[in-house]
Amino acid sequence: MENNQLGFDSLAVHAGSFEDALGSAVSPIYQTSTFKFENADHGARCFSGEEDGFIYTRIGNPTIGELEKAVAALEHGYGGIATSSGMAAVNTVYLTYLASGKHMIGHHSLYGPSRSVIEGLYPKFGITSSFVDATNVENVIAAIRPETSLIFLETPANPSIEITDIKAICEVARQHNITVCVDNTFCSPYLQNPLDLGADIVVHSMTKFINGHADIVAGMIVAKTKEVYSKLRPVMVIMGCNMDPHQAWLTRRGLKTLGIRIDRAQENSMKVAAFLESHPKVEWVKYPGLKSHPQFELAKVQMRGPGAMISFELKGGLEAGKIMMNNVKMALLAVSLGGIETLIQHPAGMTHSKLSKDAKAAAGITDGLVRLSVGIENVEDIIADLDQALALV
Ligand code: LCS
């Protein structure tokens, strides 16, 4: 059957897969760095692009290609470009669409390094940036300059769980000929497809929901069109941001269960968010499935579900949060997210610690904010664990 006739879970299981001569049910791993040519002319034709063929794994590999095809199908894009990490995907987009004299607009709450690399490293190449509260489209419009070449969004955002209106921002960007890239890590293609809402590029840290088992670091770029893909792919190749075949094979295996993992984690998250919101020691909870979320209505339109990421703050702020984090028994006190196990962490002291005090304040990353990535364990156990830790506060 054609990809466009299959549902999400069928695609997650089958898209991109290929058989070997033995008829293996699961595509084999091509754990090789290089490929033999039939003769010198064949090699030259592969290099010139006259003929399709595998050359060298940094440039392309069948196992990596399978994963690229699968994620591109799920994101409704022209093509996927797998990378060694989510940050390799983010930087490949930055290097492709930014240049000396160019300007980027970013949402003020992004994964810490996606912002700190722009503010810390790229200025030496003459690149400027504005980080604004993109939940209000007017702020994005006000930040546009003649030299703006890229708008970079992350929604829901790490760790504020703020939601930006992808469609509205893409409409503005189109009028100014600005490329829009959306980091879709928190949703995965199961819950949101930014390319359908007008974005040009999607990036993922596949370390998170797509692989889902906390055993791989990996990234993906999906381009909406051939033109965008043809700009991005050579940058990934020349910068050596490629994935390894074994990493690709494991990530492809994780992807097969994406839908059922998110269904379960999301069901758990609704109950955990309600538990936290009703707990007397909790000051506030941010979760797109709660009516109290400021963009609850937008989330219902833009996302197919509220996901499995929750931020909250205790009434005693940072000190109370630390007591809770230090006393969880089943949840792991660890960064990363989107795996089958529940993780708890402290963004101001960990993932977002490199941001300035002002940047954190503007992005709503308070000292007391605690971030929870809800796993697929029994929800009664997750809640009991949080409850016993809260009792010690
Ligand atoms: N984009 C988002 C939204 C992320 O959350 C992360 C990592 C990245 C990109 C970078 O991906 P990586 O290179 O790590 O595969 N987020 C992390 C976090 O919140 N805790 O640890 C890593």
JSON list of N, CA, C and O in Angstrom, two decimals, residues 1 68 93 180 184 204 207 216 224 229 267 305 328 370:
[
{"chain": "A", "resi": 1, "resn": "MET", "atom": "N", "xyz": [0.84, -1.22, 0.00]},
{"chain": "A", "resi": 1, "resn": "MET", "atom": "CA", "xyz": [0.00, 0.00, 0.00]},
{"chain": "A", "resi": 1, "resn": "MET", "atom": "C", "xyz": [0.87, 1.26, 0.00]},
{"chain": "A", "resi": 1, "resn": "MET", "atom": "O", "xyz": [1.97, 1.25, 0.53]},
{"chain": "A", "resi": 68, "resn": "GLU", "atom": "N", "xyz": [15.17, 8.00, 7.89]},
{"chain": "A", "resi": 68, "resn": "GLU", "atom": "CA", "xyz": [14.85, 9.30, 7.30]},
{"chain": "A", "resi": 68, "resn": "GLU", "atom": "C", "xyz": [13.53, 9.26, 6.55]},
{"chain": "A", "resi": 68, "resn": "GLU", "atom": "O", "xyz": [12.69, 10.17, 6.66]},
{"chain": "A", "resi": 93, "resn": "VAL", "atom": "N", "xyz": [20.43, 23.52, 10.70]},
{"chain": "A", "resi": 93, "resn": "VAL", "atom": "CA", "xyz": [19.45, 24.51, 10.22]},
{"chain": "A", "resi": 93, "resn": "VAL", "atom": "C", "xyz": [20.03, 25.92, 10.37]},
{"chain": "A", "resi": 93, "resn": "VAL", "atom": "O", "xyz": [19.95, 26.74, 9.45]},
{"chain": "A", "resi": 180, "resn": "VAL", "atom": "N", "xyz": [10.75, 29.33, 8.25]},
{"chain": "A", "resi": 180, "resn": "VAL", "atom": "CA", "xyz": [10.32, 28.97, 9.61]},
{"chain": "A", "resi": 180, "resn": "VAL", "atom": "C", "xyz": [10.71, 27.52, 9.92]},
{"chain": "A", "resi": 180, "resn": "VAL", "atom": "O", "xyz": [10.38, 26.62, 9.15]},
{"chain": "A", "resi": 184, "resn": "ASN", "atom": "N", "xyz": [9.88, 20.19, 16.97]},
{"chain": "A", "resi": 184, "resn": "ASN", "atom": "CA", "xyz": [8.65, 19.44, 17.29]},
{"chain": "A", "resi": 184, "resn": "ASN", "atom": "C", "xyz": [8.93, 18.32, 18.30]},
{"chain": "A", "resi": 184, "resn": "ASN", "atom": "O", "xyz": [8.15, 17.37, 18.42]},
{"chain": "A", "resi": 204, "resn": "HIS", "atom": "N", "xyz": [13.87, 17.55, 15.22]},
{"chain": "A", "resi": 204, "resn": "HIS", "atom": "CA", "xyz": [13.58, 16.71, 16.38]},
{"chain": "A", "resi": 204, "resn": "HIS", "atom": "C", "xyz": [14.85, 16.37, 17.11]},
{"chain": "A", "resi": 204, "resn": "HIS", "atom": "O", "xyz": [15.86, 16.06, 16.46]},
{"chain": "A", "resi": 207, "resn": "THR", "atom": "N", "xyz": [16.34, 11.76, 20.50]},
{"chain": "A", "resi": 207, "resn": "THR", "atom": "CA", "xyz": [16.74, 11.24, 21.81]},
{"chain": "A", "resi": 207, "resn": "THR", "atom": "C", "xyz": [15.50, 11.06, 22.68]},
{"chain": "A", "resi": 207, "resn": "THR", "atom": "O", "xyz": [15.51, 10.26, 23.61]},
{"chain": "A", "resi": 216, "resn": "ILE", "atom": "N", "xyz": [19.59, 6.35, 23.41]},
{"chain": "A", "resi": 216, "resn": "ILE", "atom": "CA", "xyz": [20.15, 6.86, 22.15]},
{"chain": "A", "resi": 216, "resn": "ILE", "atom": "C", "xyz": [20.15, 8.38, 22.20]},
{"chain": "A", "resi": 216, "resn": "ILE", "atom": "O", "xyz": [19.21, 8.97, 22.73]},
{"chain": "A", "resi": 224, "resn": "LYS", "atom": "N", "xyz": [10.21, 20.40, 4.09]},
{"chain": "A", "resi": 224, "resn": "LYS", "atom": "CA", "xyz": [8.89, 20.31, 3.45]},
{"chain": "A", "resi": 224, "resn": "LYS", "atom": "C", "xyz": [9.04, 20.09, 1.93]},
{"chain": "A", "resi": 224, "resn": "LYS", "atom": "O", "xyz": [8.24, 19.39, 1.33]},
{"chain": "A", "resi": 229, "resn": "TYR", "atom": "N", "xyz": [15.25, 20.76, 1.26]},
{"chain": "A", "resi": 229, "resn": "TYR", "atom": "CA", "xyz": [16.06, 19.56, 1.53]},
{"chain": "A", "resi": 229, "resn": "TYR", "atom": "C", "xyz": [17.43, 19.68, 0.86]},
{"chain": "A", "resi": 229, "resn": "TYR", "atom": "O", "xyz": [18.47, 19.37, 1.47]},
{"chain": "A", "resi": 267, "resn": "GLU", "atom": "N", "xyz": [-2.06, 9.69, 28.81]},
{"chain": "A", "resi": 267, "resn": "GLU", "atom": "CA", "xyz": [-3.13, 9.31, 29.74]},
{"chain": "A", "resi": 267, "resn": "GLU", "atom": "C", "xyz": [-2.63, 9.48, 31.18]},
{"chain": "A", "resi": 267, "resn": "GLU", "atom": "O", "xyz": [-3.33, 10.03, 32.04]},
{"chain": "A", "resi": 305, "resn": "GLY", "atom": "N", "xyz": [-3.12, 16.11, 20.96]},
{"chain": "A", "resi": 305, "resn": "GLY", "atom": "CA", "xyz": [-3.18, 15.70, 22.36]},
{"chain": "A", "resi": 305, "resn": "GLY", "atom": "C", "xyz": [-2.20, 16.55, 23.14]},
{"chain": "A", "resi": 305, "resn": "GLY", "atom": "O", "xyz": [-1.32, 17.18, 22.55]},
{"chain": "A", "resi": 328, "resn": "VAL", "atom": "N", "xyz": [12.29, 11.68, 45.28]},
{"chain": "A", "resi": 328, "resn": "VAL", "atom": "CA", "xyz": [11.50, 10.74, 44.47]},
{"chain": "A", "resi": 328, "resn": "VAL", "atom": "C", "xyz": [12.21, 9.38, 44.51]},
{"chain": "A", "resi": 328, "resn": "VAL", "atom": "O", "xyz": [13.44, 9.31, 44.61]},
{"chain": "A", "resi": 370, "resn": "VAL", "atom": "N", "xyz": [9.93, 23.15, 38.26]},
{"chain": "A", "resi": 370, "resn": "VAL", "atom": "CA", "xyz": [10.33, 21.73, 38.21]},
{"chain": "A", "resi": 370, "resn": "VAL", "atom": "C", "xyz": [9.69, 21.15, 36.96]},
{"chain": "A", "resi": 370, "resn": "VAL", "atom": "O", "xyz": [8.52, 21.42, 36.66]}
]
